[in-house]
Short mmCIF file of N, CA and C in Angstrom, two decimals:
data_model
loop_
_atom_site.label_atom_id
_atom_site.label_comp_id
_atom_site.label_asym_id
_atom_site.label_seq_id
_atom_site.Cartn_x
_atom_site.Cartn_y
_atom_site.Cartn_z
N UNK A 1 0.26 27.37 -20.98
CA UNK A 1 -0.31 26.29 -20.19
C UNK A 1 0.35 24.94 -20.47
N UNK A 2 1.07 25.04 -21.44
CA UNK A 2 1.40 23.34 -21.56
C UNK A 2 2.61 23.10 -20.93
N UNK A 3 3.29 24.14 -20.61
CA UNK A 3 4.66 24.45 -19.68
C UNK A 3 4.65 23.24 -18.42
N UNK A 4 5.02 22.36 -18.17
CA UNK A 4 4.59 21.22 -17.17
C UNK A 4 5.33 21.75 -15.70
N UNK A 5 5.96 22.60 -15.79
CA UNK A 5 6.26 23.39 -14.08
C UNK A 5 5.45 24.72 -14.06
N UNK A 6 4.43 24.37 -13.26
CA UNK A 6 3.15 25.63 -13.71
C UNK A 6 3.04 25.39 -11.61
N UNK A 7 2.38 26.18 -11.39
CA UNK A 7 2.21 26.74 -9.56
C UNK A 7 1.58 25.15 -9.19
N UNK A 8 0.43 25.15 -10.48
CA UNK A 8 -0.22 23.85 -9.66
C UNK A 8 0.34 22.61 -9.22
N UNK A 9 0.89 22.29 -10.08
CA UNK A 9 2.13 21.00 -10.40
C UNK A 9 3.16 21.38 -9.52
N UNK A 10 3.28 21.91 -8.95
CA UNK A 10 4.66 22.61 -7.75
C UNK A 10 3.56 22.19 -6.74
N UNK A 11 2.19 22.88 -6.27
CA UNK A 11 1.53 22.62 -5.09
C UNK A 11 1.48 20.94 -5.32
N UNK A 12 0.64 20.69 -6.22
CA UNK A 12 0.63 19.21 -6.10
C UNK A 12 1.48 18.00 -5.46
N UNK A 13 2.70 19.11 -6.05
CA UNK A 13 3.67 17.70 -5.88
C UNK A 13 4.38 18.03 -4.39
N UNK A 14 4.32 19.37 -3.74
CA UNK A 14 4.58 19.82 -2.49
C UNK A 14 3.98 18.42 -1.27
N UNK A 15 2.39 19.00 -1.87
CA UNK A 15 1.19 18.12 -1.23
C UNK A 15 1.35 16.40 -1.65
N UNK A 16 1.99 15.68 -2.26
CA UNK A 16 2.45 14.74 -2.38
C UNK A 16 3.61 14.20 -1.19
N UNK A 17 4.49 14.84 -1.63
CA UNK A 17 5.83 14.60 -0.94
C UNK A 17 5.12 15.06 0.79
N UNK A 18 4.32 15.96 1.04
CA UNK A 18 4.17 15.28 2.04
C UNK A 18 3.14 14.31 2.90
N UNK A 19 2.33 14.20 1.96
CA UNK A 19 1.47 12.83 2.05
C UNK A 19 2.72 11.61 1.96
N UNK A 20 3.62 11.36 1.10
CA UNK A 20 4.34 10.81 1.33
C UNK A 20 5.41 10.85 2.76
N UNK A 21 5.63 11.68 3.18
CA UNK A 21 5.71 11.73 4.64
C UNK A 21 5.41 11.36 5.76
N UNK A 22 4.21 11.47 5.54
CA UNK A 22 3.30 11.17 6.76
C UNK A 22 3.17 10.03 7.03
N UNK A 23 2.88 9.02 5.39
CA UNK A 23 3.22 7.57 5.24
C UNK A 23 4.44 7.19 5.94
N UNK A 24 5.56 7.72 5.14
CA UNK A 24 6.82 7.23 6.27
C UNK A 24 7.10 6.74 7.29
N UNK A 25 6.43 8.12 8.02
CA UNK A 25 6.06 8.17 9.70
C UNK A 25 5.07 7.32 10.10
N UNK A 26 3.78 7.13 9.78
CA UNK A 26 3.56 5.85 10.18
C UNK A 26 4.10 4.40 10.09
N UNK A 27 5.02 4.33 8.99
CA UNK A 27 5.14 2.89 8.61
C UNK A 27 6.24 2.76 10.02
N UNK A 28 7.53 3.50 10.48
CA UNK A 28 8.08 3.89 10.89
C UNK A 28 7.42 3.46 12.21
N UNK A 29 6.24 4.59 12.90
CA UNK A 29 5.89 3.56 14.29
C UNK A 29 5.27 2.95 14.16
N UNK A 30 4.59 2.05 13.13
CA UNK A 30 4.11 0.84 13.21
C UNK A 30 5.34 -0.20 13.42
N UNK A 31 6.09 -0.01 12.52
CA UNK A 31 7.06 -1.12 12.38
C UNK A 31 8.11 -0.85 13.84
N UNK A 32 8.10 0.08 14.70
CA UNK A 32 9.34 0.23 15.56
C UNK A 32 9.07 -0.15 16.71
N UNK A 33 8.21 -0.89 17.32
CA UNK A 33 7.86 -2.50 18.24
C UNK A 33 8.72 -3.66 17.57
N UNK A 34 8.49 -4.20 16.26
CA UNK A 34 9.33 -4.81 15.95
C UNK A 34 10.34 -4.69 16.04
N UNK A 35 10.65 -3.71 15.57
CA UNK A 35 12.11 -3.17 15.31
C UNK A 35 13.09 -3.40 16.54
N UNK A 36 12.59 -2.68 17.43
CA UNK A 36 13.22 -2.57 18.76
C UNK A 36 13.61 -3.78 19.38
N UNK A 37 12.69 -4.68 19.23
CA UNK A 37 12.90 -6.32 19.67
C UNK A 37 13.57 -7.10 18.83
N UNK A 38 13.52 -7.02 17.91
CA UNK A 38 14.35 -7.90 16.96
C UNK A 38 15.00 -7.19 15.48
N UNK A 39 15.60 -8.18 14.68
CA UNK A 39 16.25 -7.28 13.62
C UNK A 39 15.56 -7.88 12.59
N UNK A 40 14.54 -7.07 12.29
CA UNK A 40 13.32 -7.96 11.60
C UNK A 40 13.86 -7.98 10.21
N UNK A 41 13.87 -9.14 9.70
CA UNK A 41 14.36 -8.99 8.19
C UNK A 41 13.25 -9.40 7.20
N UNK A 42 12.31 -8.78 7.43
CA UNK A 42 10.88 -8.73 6.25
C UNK A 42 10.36 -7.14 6.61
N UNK A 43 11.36 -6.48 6.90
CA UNK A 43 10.60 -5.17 7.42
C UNK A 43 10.64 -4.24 5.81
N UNK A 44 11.24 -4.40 4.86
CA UNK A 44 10.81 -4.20 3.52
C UNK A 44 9.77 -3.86 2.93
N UNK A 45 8.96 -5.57 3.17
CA UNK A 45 7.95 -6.09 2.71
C UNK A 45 6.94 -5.83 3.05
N UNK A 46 7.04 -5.70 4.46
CA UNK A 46 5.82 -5.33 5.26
C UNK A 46 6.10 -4.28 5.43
N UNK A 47 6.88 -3.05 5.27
CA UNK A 47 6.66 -1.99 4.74
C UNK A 47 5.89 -1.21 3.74
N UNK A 48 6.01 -2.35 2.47
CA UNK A 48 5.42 -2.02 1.68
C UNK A 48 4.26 -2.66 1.58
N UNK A 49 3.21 -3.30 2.85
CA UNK A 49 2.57 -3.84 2.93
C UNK A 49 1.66 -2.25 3.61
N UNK A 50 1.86 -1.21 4.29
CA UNK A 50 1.86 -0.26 5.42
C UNK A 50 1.27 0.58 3.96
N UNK A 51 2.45 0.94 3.50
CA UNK A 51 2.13 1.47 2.33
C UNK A 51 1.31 1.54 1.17
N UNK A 52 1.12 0.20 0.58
CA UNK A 52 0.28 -0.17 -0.20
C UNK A 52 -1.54 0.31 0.37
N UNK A 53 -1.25 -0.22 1.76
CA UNK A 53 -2.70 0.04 2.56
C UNK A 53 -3.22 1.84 2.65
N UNK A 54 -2.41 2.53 2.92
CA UNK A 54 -2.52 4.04 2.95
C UNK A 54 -2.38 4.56 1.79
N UNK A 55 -1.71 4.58 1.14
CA UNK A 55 -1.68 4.98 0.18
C UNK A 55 -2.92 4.80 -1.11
N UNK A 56 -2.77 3.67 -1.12
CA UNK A 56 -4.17 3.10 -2.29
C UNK A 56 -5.65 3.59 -1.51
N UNK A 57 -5.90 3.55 -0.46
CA UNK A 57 -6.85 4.24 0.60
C UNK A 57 -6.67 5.98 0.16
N UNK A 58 -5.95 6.55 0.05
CA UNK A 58 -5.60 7.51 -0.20
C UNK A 58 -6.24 7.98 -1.74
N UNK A 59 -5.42 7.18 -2.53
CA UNK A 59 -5.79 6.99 -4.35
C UNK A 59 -7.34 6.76 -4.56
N UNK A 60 -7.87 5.88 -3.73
CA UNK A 60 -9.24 5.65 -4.05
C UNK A 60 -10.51 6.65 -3.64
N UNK A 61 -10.06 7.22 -2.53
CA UNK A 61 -10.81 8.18 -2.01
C UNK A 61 -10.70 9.85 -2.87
N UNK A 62 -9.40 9.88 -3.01
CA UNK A 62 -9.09 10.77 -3.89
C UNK A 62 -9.08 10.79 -5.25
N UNK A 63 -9.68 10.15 -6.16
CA UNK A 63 -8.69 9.80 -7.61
C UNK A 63 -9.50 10.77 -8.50
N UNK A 64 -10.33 11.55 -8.48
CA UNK A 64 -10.68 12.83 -9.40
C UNK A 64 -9.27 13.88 -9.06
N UNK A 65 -8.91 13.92 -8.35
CA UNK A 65 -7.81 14.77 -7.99
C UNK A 65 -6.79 14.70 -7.95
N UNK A 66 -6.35 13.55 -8.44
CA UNK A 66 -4.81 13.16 -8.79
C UNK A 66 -4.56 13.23 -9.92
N UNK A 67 -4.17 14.17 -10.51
CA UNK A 67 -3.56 14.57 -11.98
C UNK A 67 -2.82 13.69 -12.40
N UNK A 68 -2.12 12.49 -11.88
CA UNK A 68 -1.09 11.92 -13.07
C UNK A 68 -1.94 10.64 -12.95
N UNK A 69 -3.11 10.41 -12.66
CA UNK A 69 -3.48 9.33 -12.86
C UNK A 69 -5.24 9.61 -13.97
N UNK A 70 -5.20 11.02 -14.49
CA UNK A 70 -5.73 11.37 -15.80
C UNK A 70 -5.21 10.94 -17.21
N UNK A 71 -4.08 10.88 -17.67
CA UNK A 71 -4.00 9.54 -18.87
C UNK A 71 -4.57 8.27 -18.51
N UNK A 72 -5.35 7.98 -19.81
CA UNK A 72 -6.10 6.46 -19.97
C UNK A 72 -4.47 5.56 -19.74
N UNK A 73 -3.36 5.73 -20.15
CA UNK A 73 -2.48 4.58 -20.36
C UNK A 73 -1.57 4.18 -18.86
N UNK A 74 -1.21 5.42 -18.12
CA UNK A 74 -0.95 5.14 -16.50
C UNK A 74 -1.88 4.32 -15.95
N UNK A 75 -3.46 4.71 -16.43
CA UNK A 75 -4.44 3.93 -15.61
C UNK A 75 -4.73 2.59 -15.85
N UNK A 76 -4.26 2.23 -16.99
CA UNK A 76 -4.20 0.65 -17.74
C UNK A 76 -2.94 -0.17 -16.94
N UNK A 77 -1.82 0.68 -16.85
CA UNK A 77 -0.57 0.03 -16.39
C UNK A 77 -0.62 -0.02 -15.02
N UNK A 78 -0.96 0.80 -14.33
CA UNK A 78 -1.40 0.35 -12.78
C UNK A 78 -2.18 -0.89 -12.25
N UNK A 79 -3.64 -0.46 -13.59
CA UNK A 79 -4.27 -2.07 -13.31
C UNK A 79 -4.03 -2.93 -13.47
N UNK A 80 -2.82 -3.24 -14.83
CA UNK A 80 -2.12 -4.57 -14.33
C UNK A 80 -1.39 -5.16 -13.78
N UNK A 81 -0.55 -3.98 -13.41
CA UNK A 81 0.60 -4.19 -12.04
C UNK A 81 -0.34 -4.30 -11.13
N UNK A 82 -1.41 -3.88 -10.63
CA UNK A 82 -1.94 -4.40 -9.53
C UNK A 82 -2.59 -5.81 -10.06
N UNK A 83 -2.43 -6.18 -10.61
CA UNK A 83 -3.30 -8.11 -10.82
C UNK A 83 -2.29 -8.56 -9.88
N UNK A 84 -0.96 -8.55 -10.62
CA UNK A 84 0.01 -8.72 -9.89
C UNK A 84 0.56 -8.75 -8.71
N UNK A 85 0.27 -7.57 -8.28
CA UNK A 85 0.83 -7.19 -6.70
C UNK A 85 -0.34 -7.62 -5.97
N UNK A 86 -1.65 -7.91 -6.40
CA UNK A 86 -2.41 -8.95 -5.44
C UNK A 86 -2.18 -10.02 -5.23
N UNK A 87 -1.60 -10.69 -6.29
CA UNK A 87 -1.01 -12.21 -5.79
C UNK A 87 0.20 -11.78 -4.78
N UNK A 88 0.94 -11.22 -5.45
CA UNK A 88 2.17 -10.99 -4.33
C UNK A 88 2.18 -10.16 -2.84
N UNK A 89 1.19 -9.46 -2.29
CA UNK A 89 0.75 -9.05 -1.62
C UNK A 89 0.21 -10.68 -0.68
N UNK A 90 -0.92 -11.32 -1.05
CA UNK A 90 -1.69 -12.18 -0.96
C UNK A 90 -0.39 -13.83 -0.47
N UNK A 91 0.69 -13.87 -1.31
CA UNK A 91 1.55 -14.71 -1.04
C UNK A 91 2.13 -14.37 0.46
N UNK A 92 2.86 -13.26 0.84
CA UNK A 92 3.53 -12.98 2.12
C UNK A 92 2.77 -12.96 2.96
N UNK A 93 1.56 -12.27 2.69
CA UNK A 93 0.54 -12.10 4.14
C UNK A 93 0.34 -13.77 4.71
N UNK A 94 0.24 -14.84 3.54
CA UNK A 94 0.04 -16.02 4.00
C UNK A 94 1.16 -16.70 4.36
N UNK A 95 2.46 -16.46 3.98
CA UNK A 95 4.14 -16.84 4.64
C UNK A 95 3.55 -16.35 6.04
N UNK A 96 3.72 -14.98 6.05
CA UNK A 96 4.26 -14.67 7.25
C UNK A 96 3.06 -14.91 8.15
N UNK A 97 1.47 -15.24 8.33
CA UNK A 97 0.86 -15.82 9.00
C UNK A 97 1.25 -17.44 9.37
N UNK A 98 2.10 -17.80 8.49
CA UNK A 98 2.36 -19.40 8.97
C UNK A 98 3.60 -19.37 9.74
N UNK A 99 4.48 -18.48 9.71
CA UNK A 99 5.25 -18.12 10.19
C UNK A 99 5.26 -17.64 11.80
N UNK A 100 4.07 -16.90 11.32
CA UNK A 100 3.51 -16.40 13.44
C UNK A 100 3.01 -17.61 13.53
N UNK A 101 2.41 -18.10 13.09
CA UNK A 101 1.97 -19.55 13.99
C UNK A 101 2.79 -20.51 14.39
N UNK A 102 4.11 -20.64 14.07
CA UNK A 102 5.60 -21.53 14.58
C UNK A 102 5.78 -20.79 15.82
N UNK A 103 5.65 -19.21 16.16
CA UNK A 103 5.84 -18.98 17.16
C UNK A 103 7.57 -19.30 17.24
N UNK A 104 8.57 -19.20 16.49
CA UNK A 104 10.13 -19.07 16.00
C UNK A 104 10.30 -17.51 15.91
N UNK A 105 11.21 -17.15 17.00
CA UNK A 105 11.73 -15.44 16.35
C UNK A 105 12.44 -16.06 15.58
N UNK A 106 13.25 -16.60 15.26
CA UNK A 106 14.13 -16.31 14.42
C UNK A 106 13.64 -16.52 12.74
N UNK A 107 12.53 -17.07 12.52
CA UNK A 107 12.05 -17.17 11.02
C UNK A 107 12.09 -15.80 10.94
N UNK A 108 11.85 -14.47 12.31
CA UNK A 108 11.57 -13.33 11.24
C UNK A 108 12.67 -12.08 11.85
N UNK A 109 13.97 -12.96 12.36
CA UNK A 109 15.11 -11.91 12.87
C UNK A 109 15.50 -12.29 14.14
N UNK A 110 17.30 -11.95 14.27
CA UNK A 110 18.06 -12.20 15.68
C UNK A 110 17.50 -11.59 16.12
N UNK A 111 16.81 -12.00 17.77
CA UNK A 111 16.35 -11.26 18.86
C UNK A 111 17.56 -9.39 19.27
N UNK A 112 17.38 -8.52 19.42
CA UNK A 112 18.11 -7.74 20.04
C UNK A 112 18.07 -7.68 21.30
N UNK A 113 17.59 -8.24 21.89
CA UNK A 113 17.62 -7.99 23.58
C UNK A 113 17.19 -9.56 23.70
N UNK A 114 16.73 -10.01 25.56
CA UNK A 114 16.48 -11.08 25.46
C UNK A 114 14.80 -11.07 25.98
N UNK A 115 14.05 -12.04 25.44
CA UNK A 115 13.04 -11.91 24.85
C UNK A 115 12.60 -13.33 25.74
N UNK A 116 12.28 -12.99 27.20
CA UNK A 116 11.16 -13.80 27.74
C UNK A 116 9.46 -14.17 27.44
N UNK A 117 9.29 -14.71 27.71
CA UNK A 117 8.06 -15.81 27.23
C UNK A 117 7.29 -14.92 26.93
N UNK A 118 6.80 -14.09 27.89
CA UNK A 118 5.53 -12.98 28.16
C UNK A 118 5.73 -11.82 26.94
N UNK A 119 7.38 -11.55 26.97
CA UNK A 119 7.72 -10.31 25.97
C UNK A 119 7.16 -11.18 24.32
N UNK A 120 7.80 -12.32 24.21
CA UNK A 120 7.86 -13.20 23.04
C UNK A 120 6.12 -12.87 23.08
N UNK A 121 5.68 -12.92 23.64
CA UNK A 121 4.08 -13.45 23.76
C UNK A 121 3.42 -12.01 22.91
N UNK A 122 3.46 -11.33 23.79
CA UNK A 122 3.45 -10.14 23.30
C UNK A 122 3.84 -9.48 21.86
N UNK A 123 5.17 -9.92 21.84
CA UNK A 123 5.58 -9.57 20.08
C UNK A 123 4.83 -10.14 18.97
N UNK A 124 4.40 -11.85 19.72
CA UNK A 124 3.73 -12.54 18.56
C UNK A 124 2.64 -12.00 17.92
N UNK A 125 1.64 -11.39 19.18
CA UNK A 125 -0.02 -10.74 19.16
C UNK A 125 0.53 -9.58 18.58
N UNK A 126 1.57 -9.20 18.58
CA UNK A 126 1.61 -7.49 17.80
C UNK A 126 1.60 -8.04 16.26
N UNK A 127 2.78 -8.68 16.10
CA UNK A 127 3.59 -8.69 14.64
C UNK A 127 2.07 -9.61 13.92
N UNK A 128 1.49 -10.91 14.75
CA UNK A 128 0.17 -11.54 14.01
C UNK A 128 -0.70 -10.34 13.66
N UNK A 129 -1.07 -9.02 14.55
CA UNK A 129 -2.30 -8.61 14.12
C UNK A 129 -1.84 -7.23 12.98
N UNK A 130 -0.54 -6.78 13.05
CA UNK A 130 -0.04 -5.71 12.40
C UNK A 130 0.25 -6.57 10.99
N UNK A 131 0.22 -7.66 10.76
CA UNK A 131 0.83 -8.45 9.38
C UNK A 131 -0.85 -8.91 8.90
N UNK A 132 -2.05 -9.30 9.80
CA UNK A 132 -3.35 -9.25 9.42
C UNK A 132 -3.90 -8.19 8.50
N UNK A 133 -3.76 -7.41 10.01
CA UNK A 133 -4.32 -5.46 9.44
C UNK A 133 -3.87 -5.37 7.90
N UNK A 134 -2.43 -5.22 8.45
CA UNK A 134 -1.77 -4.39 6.90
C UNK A 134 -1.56 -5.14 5.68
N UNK A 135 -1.99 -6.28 6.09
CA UNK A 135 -2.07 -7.33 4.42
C UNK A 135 -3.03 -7.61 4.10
N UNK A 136 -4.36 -7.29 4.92
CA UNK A 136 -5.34 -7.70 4.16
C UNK A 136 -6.34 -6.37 4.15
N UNK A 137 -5.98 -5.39 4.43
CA UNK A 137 -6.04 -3.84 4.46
C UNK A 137 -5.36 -3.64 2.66
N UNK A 138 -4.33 -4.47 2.27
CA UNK A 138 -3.73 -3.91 0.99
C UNK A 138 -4.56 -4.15 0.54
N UNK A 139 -4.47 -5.68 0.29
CA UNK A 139 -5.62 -6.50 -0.21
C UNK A 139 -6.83 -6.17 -0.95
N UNK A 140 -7.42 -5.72 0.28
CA UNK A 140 -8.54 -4.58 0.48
C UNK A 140 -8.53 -3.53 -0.39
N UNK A 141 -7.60 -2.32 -0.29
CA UNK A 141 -7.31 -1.41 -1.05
C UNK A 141 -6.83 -1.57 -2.31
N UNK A 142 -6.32 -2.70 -2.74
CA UNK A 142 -5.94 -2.87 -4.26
C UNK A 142 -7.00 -3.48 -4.93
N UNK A 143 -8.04 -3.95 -4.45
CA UNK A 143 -9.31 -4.13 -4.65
C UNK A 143 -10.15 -3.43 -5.12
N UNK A 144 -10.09 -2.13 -4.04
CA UNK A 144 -11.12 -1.33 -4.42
C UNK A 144 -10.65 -0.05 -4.90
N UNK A 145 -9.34 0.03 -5.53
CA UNK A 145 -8.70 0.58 -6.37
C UNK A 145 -8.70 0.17 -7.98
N UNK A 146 -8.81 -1.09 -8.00
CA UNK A 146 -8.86 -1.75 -8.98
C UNK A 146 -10.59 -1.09 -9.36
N UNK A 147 -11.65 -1.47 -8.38
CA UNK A 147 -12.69 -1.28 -9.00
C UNK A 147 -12.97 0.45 -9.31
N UNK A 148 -12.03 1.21 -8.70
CA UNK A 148 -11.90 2.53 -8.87
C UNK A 148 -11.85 2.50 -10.09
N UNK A 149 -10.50 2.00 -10.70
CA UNK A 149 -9.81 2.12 -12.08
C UNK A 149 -11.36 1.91 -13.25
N UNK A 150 -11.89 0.65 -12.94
CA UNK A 150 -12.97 0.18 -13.81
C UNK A 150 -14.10 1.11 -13.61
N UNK A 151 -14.29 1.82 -12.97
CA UNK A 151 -15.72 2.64 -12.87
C UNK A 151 -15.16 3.92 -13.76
N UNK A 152 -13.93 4.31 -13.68
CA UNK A 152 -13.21 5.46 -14.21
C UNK A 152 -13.69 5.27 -15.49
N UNK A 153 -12.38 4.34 -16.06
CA UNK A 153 -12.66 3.65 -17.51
C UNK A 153 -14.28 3.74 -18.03
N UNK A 154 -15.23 3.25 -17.64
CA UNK A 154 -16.75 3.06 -17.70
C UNK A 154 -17.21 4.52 -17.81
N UNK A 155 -16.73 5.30 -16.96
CA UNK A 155 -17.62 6.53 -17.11
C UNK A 155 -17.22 7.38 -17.91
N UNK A 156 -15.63 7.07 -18.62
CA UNK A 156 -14.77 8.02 -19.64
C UNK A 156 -15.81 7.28 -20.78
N UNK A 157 -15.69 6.13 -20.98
CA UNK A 157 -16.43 5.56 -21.99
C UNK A 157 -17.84 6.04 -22.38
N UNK A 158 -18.35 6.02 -21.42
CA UNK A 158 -19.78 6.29 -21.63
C UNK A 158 -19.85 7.23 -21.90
N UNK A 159 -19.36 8.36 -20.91
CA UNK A 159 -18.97 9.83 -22.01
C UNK A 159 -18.88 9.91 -23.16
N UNK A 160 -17.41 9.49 -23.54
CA UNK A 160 -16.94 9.59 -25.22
C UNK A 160 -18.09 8.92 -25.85
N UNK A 161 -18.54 7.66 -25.43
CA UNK A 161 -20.14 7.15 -26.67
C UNK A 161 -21.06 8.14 -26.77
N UNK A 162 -21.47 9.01 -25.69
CA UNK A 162 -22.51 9.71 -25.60
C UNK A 162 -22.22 10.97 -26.03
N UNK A 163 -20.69 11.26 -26.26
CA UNK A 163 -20.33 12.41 -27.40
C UNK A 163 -20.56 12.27 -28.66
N UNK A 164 -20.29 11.70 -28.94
CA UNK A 164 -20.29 11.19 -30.27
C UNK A 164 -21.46 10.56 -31.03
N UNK A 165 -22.54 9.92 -29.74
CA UNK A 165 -24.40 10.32 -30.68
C UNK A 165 -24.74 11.48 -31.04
N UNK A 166 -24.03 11.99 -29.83
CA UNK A 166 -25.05 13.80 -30.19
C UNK A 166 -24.22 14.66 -31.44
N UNK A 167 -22.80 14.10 -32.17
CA UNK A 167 -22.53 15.11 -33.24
C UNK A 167 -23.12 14.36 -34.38
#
Protein backbone atom coordinates (compact mmCIF):
# COMPACT_ATOMS: atom_id res chain seq x y z
CA UNK A 1 0.00 0.00 0.00
CA UNK A 2 2.55 2.61 0.37
CA UNK A 3 3.59 2.03 -3.37
CA UNK A 4 2.31 5.72 -4.55
CA UNK A 5 1.23 4.32 -8.29
CA UNK A 6 -1.61 2.15 -6.87
CA UNK A 7 -5.18 1.95 -9.43
CA UNK A 8 -6.54 4.69 -7.21
CA UNK A 9 -3.95 7.36 -7.75
CA UNK A 10 -4.01 6.43 -11.64
CA UNK A 11 -8.09 6.94 -11.46
CA UNK A 12 -7.65 10.01 -9.52
CA UNK A 13 -5.34 11.61 -11.45
CA UNK A 14 -7.17 10.30 -14.88
CA UNK A 15 -10.29 12.15 -13.22
CA UNK A 16 -8.17 15.23 -12.63
CA UNK A 17 -6.59 15.76 -15.91
CA UNK A 18 -9.86 15.71 -17.06
CA UNK A 19 -11.55 18.05 -14.83
CA UNK A 20 -8.69 19.93 -15.87
CA UNK A 21 -9.97 19.78 -19.34
CA UNK A 22 -13.08 20.73 -19.15
CA UNK A 23 -11.67 23.92 -17.37
CA UNK A 24 -9.63 24.56 -20.46
CA UNK A 25 -12.57 24.37 -22.59
CA UNK A 26 -14.45 26.68 -20.85
CA UNK A 27 -11.85 29.27 -20.25
CA UNK A 28 -11.30 28.85 -24.04
CA UNK A 29 -15.12 29.87 -24.96
CA UNK A 30 -15.38 32.24 -22.51
CA UNK A 31 -12.38 34.05 -23.54
CA UNK A 32 -12.96 33.48 -27.60
CA UNK A 33 -15.46 36.69 -28.05
CA UNK A 34 -12.57 38.48 -26.97
CA UNK A 35 -10.30 36.81 -28.67
CA UNK A 36 -11.82 37.00 -32.00
CA UNK A 37 -12.18 40.85 -31.78
CA UNK A 38 -9.11 41.83 -30.51
CA UNK A 39 -5.58 40.54 -29.49
CA UNK A 40 -6.34 40.69 -25.95
CA UNK A 41 -3.18 40.98 -24.00
CA UNK A 42 -4.53 40.21 -20.32
CA UNK A 43 -5.97 37.00 -21.61
CA UNK A 44 -3.38 35.20 -19.11
CA UNK A 45 -4.73 36.80 -16.28
CA UNK A 46 -8.09 36.57 -16.82
CA UNK A 47 -7.55 33.21 -17.60
CA UNK A 48 -6.45 32.54 -14.56
CA UNK A 49 -9.15 34.53 -13.23
CA UNK A 50 -11.78 31.56 -15.18
CA UNK A 51 -9.77 29.21 -13.45
CA UNK A 52 -9.27 30.20 -10.09
CA UNK A 53 -13.32 30.53 -10.13
CA UNK A 54 -13.97 26.72 -11.24
CA UNK A 55 -11.65 25.22 -9.98
CA UNK A 56 -11.62 26.45 -6.19
CA UNK A 57 -15.66 25.91 -6.69
CA UNK A 58 -14.63 22.58 -7.52
CA UNK A 59 -11.98 22.17 -4.31
CA UNK A 60 -14.56 23.46 -1.98
CA UNK A 61 -17.40 21.40 -2.85
CA UNK A 62 -15.22 18.50 -3.10
CA UNK A 63 -12.35 18.64 -0.52
CA UNK A 64 -13.05 15.25 1.56
CA UNK A 65 -12.09 13.74 -1.72
CA UNK A 66 -9.13 15.20 -2.87
CA UNK A 67 -6.30 13.15 -1.65
CA UNK A 68 -3.40 15.56 -2.05
CA UNK A 69 -4.97 18.08 -0.14
CA UNK A 70 -4.98 15.39 3.12
CA UNK A 71 -1.43 16.54 4.50
CA UNK A 72 -1.87 19.25 7.25
CA UNK A 73 1.32 21.09 5.45
CA UNK A 74 -0.16 21.42 1.54
CA UNK A 75 -3.17 22.72 3.45
CA UNK A 76 -1.18 25.46 5.41
CA UNK A 77 0.72 26.44 2.11
CA UNK A 78 -2.32 26.90 0.01
CA UNK A 79 -3.78 29.08 2.74
CA UNK A 80 -1.19 31.35 2.49
CA UNK A 81 -0.73 31.54 -1.06
CA UNK A 82 -4.24 32.23 -1.13
CA UNK A 83 -3.91 35.53 1.37
CA UNK A 84 -1.99 36.42 -1.41
CA UNK A 85 -3.68 35.64 -4.52
CA UNK A 86 -6.68 37.56 -2.95
CA UNK A 87 -4.99 40.69 -3.06
CA UNK A 88 -3.75 39.90 -6.46
CA UNK A 89 -6.84 38.57 -7.81
CA UNK A 90 -8.68 41.70 -6.08
CA UNK A 91 -5.89 44.24 -7.75
CA UNK A 92 -6.73 43.28 -11.66
CA UNK A 93 -10.39 42.79 -11.27
CA UNK A 94 -10.16 46.58 -10.14
CA UNK A 95 -7.42 47.61 -13.20
CA UNK A 96 -9.33 46.07 -15.55
CA UNK A 97 -12.86 47.50 -14.33
CA UNK A 98 -11.26 51.02 -14.67
CA UNK A 99 -10.09 50.11 -17.72
CA UNK A 100 -13.73 49.10 -19.21
CA UNK A 101 -14.83 52.26 -18.01
CA UNK A 102 -12.26 54.40 -20.51
CA UNK A 103 -14.11 52.49 -22.99
CA UNK A 104 -10.16 52.42 -25.01
CA UNK A 105 -9.67 49.00 -26.98
CA UNK A 106 -6.51 49.47 -27.03
CA UNK A 107 -5.71 49.52 -23.04
CA UNK A 108 -6.71 45.81 -23.56
CA UNK A 109 -5.33 44.87 -27.36
CA UNK A 110 -4.95 45.83 -31.31
CA UNK A 111 -8.44 45.58 -32.62
CA UNK A 112 -8.36 42.44 -35.28
CA UNK A 113 -11.01 43.45 -37.46
CA UNK A 114 -12.70 46.85 -37.50
CA UNK A 115 -14.74 47.44 -34.61
CA UNK A 116 -17.79 49.88 -35.10
CA UNK A 117 -19.50 51.66 -32.30
CA UNK A 118 -22.36 49.04 -31.78
CA UNK A 119 -19.64 46.01 -32.14
CA UNK A 120 -17.23 48.18 -29.60
CA UNK A 121 -20.48 48.49 -27.55
CA UNK A 122 -21.07 45.15 -27.38
CA UNK A 123 -17.45 43.94 -26.59
CA UNK A 124 -17.44 46.45 -23.73
CA UNK A 125 -20.84 44.75 -21.97
CA UNK A 126 -19.17 41.32 -22.66
CA UNK A 127 -15.47 41.85 -21.49
CA UNK A 128 -17.23 44.40 -18.24
CA UNK A 129 -19.51 41.51 -17.18
CA UNK A 130 -17.08 38.36 -17.98
CA UNK A 131 -14.09 40.39 -15.89
CA UNK A 132 -17.11 41.08 -12.98
CA UNK A 133 -18.33 37.36 -13.03
CA UNK A 134 -14.91 35.82 -13.09
CA UNK A 135 -13.13 38.14 -10.58
CA UNK A 136 -15.33 38.37 -8.13
CA UNK A 137 -16.55 34.65 -8.57
CA UNK A 138 -12.54 34.02 -7.60
CA UNK A 139 -12.83 36.24 -5.01
CA UNK A 140 -15.69 34.44 -3.89
CA UNK A 141 -14.19 31.05 -4.18
CA UNK A 142 -10.87 31.80 -2.52
CA UNK A 143 -12.95 32.87 0.24
CA UNK A 144 -14.81 30.14 0.79
CA UNK A 145 -11.98 27.91 0.24
CA UNK A 146 -10.08 29.61 2.64
CA UNK A 147 -12.97 29.06 5.13
CA UNK A 148 -12.96 25.38 3.83
CA UNK A 149 -9.25 25.13 4.82
CA UNK A 150 -10.20 26.57 8.53
CA UNK A 151 -13.19 24.31 9.25
CA UNK A 152 -10.80 21.33 8.04
CA UNK A 153 -7.99 22.38 10.37
CA UNK A 154 -10.83 22.82 13.35
CA UNK A 155 -12.31 19.55 12.89
CA UNK A 156 -8.73 17.60 12.54
CA UNK A 157 -8.09 19.45 15.79
CA UNK A 158 -10.91 18.74 17.64
CA UNK A 159 -10.52 15.22 16.74
CA UNK A 160 -6.87 14.80 17.74
CA UNK A 161 -7.98 16.78 21.36
CA UNK A 162 -10.77 14.47 21.72
CA UNK A 163 -8.32 11.49 21.08
CA UNK A 164 -6.25 12.06 23.34
CA UNK A 165 -8.92 12.72 26.55
CA UNK A 166 -10.17 9.42 26.00
CA UNK A 167 -6.47 7.53 26.28
Amino acid sequence: MNNIITKENILYLIKELIWLTITAIVIYAVLYPITAKIDFIYWRINALLIFITLTYFRYSTTFKSLPFLRPAWIRFLLFTINLSLFLYVAHYEQKFVAMADNFYTEDFGFPKIILYDDIKRQLFKYLYTEIVLFGTGSLIMISAFQIRLIVSYWQYYKHQANARLQD
